[in-house]
Every structure is written in structure tokens, then in C-alpha cells.
């Protein structure tokens, strides 16, 4: 039975306004009492701007708009105490909860260049994942299928089958060698003698990786690794490093340089770096760098696999004919000994493991660190917390089911102490 007072529209508006007013005062009281500690794990609304707290104005028309504002800043801090509160997430067909948050609406209400995330970066430049951290987005590269959905891989059988659905991609990200930083003209920013030596050592290490090794289960030679191609940015130091590395992998195609991989600030830096003026550079380059990530970092495509397999069969047939014409009768074997860094291309073609495919990307520290964070679904704003030395190797594996793991991060074991540099700094005591 609805009381007579609430039956008129005017009375309803007065009642709603009263509820909003009381709610607003309660929120202000809570915010006044809150310390500057993190609210993670609580259900209390806790909102911050660059002034540490956000005020909820009384002109908000009703409680649902207040709740909507809370959800837009952070869906994790919605009012869970309200039994009728709408969940900030919605379920999709795979049973995964996806955030409903529309951050653009919040940005539209406020000055884009003043609204910050905890005072540490512009809110509009903050990367917003499709799912809240630390949930894994199974469709992160837009290549999810029914066999690689969370529901399909929830069983041991489904997970085991999902890893055999295609090729495993191995991405080896190499930072360029040390270069001459005295010039602004990129054409003059060539590798130093030490930088060229670093690239030679890196090429030798990749050639050793390409030889292959013992299989974990069968304990027998697994065959050489199938290195598909080498990419590089269009900046001089990366192109020069890529050419030197390619000289140690003569059977691997060196692709045309790609400007999408050129160096720039890819995302905001948290914690803040007041010494780096980043806003304009991020605005100018983030979209390009994110597009480069989507272009190069993804699970294998069935169409690409079919083309690669056809080319590999044709190449094997051609080189098998050449091998049959060899009157020496000698059987090609992979090189032996730790110092050997080359092997027969015919042996490579005949015995290569085509279930795994390697690609090398020679680029820059900022881009590599951004790719690393995005691939592992970590906040990309953390990229500057990682250091990647000259000619260091970051090694990512992308399985057919979309799972990603890191085998190496900024590895410089092949360089030795005397050849280890971070730009102009030698060694580690800087």
C-alpha cells in the first residue's frame, strides 16, 4: 500500500530529492572520515580527483545518477549494500562478466586536461581494459573462438585441446644497440662501435636459438626453430641492428622497416614523472603504438598458417631435389658444439618444427615495454617501471588458445658485463 503522500508527482520529486540530499551528506561525511589509504576490498564509495576527493553535488537529479557516477569512476566501488543495486557488470554468452563502465561520459562532463586518475595521469589517457584487472580477457586479440572461450577451457580436456588448435607464436623483441645520441637528425643517430658489437652478439645468440634443442618429453633433438621473419622500426638505430642480426640468420626474411614501430611515449607513466612532458606526445602516438601491438602481438591465424605450410612444403620439395643431386652422399646434420652459430639451410627446411613459429622484432625500449604489459594484460601505465638494456631480448610466447607467457624480459646474458649498456650508461651502477 503506497502512502497517499507519495501518490502525486510533486511529492515523489520532493521525496527523491530528500533521499539524494541525505545520501549526499552521508557520502560527504564518509569521505571526510576516510584516510588516504587504498579502499581496495571495501564497498564504501571512495572517489578521488587531483584534489584527492570528488564532491557529489546536490543538483544530481536522483540516486541512480549518483550511483551511475560512482560506477563510471570505478565499478568496483558501487554501493553493494543496496539489495536492489544494479551490478556494474553484465554477463556475456561465455559466462564472463564484462564491465559496463562508460568512461567517455565522465570525461564529457569534466575538463579533459584537468581530470586526473588519483592525481597521477590524465583520466582520458588511462588505458581501460575490457575486463577489470586481474581478470583475463580471453578475446584480447579479437581471435577468440568457441574452442578457446573461458567456458571451453574450464575443463582439463578442453584446455589440452585448445593448445593444439594451431601454431605457437614466439615473439622475440630486441632493443636496438647503443647509438650516437648527439644528433637530432635520425639519419645521423647510427650505432656506436659498441652498439654494432652488441648487435653481432645478439645475432649469434638468436642463431643458437634457431638451432633448436632437446625435446622436454622425448629427450631427442626437436629440430631447428622456424624463424619466419625479422621486423624493425623505421629508425636508423633499429634498422642497422636488424641488418646485423639478419646476417646471422641468412635463411630468415628481413622485412621492410615499419614506421608503426617507431619510438615514442606509448602511455602515461605511473608513478608520475614530472620531469617528462608526456601529454602531447602520448596523444600523438598512442593510437599508432596500440595499432602496432594489435598488428604484431596476437595468436596465430588459420589463414596465415595455411599459407606458411604451403610455402614450407614447396621449399622442402625444392631443396630435397637439390639434396638428392648431391653426389657427396653426406647427410646434413645440425652443427655441434657451443660455439657453432650456423647450420645448413637444407637441414633447416627438411627438419624444422612447423608447430612453432618465431618472429623477431627489432625496436625500442618504450615500445617493447608497452607490448610486454599489454600482452600479459598488465596495466600499460607500468611500462616505465621496467628497464630494457641495449640489445636485450624480451621473449613472449602466444599459444593457439590465446594464453601468453614471458620466457625472457630484458635478457642481456649474451652481452657480458663489458658490453652491457643502457643508452650512454655502462654497467649497472647508474
PDB file of C-alpha atoms in Angstrom, residues 8 16 68 233 289:
ATOM      1  CA  UNK A   8       1.467  12.840  -6.517  1.00  0.00           C
ATOM      2  CA  UNK A  16      13.651  11.644  -4.180  1.00  0.00           C
ATOM      3  CA  UNK A  68      25.974   5.861 -12.117  1.00  0.00           C
ATOM      4  CA  UNK A 233      61.123   0.094 -36.903  1.00  0.00           C
ATOM      5  CA  UNK A 289      51.557   2.170 -30.995  1.00  0.00           C
TER       6      UNK A 289
END
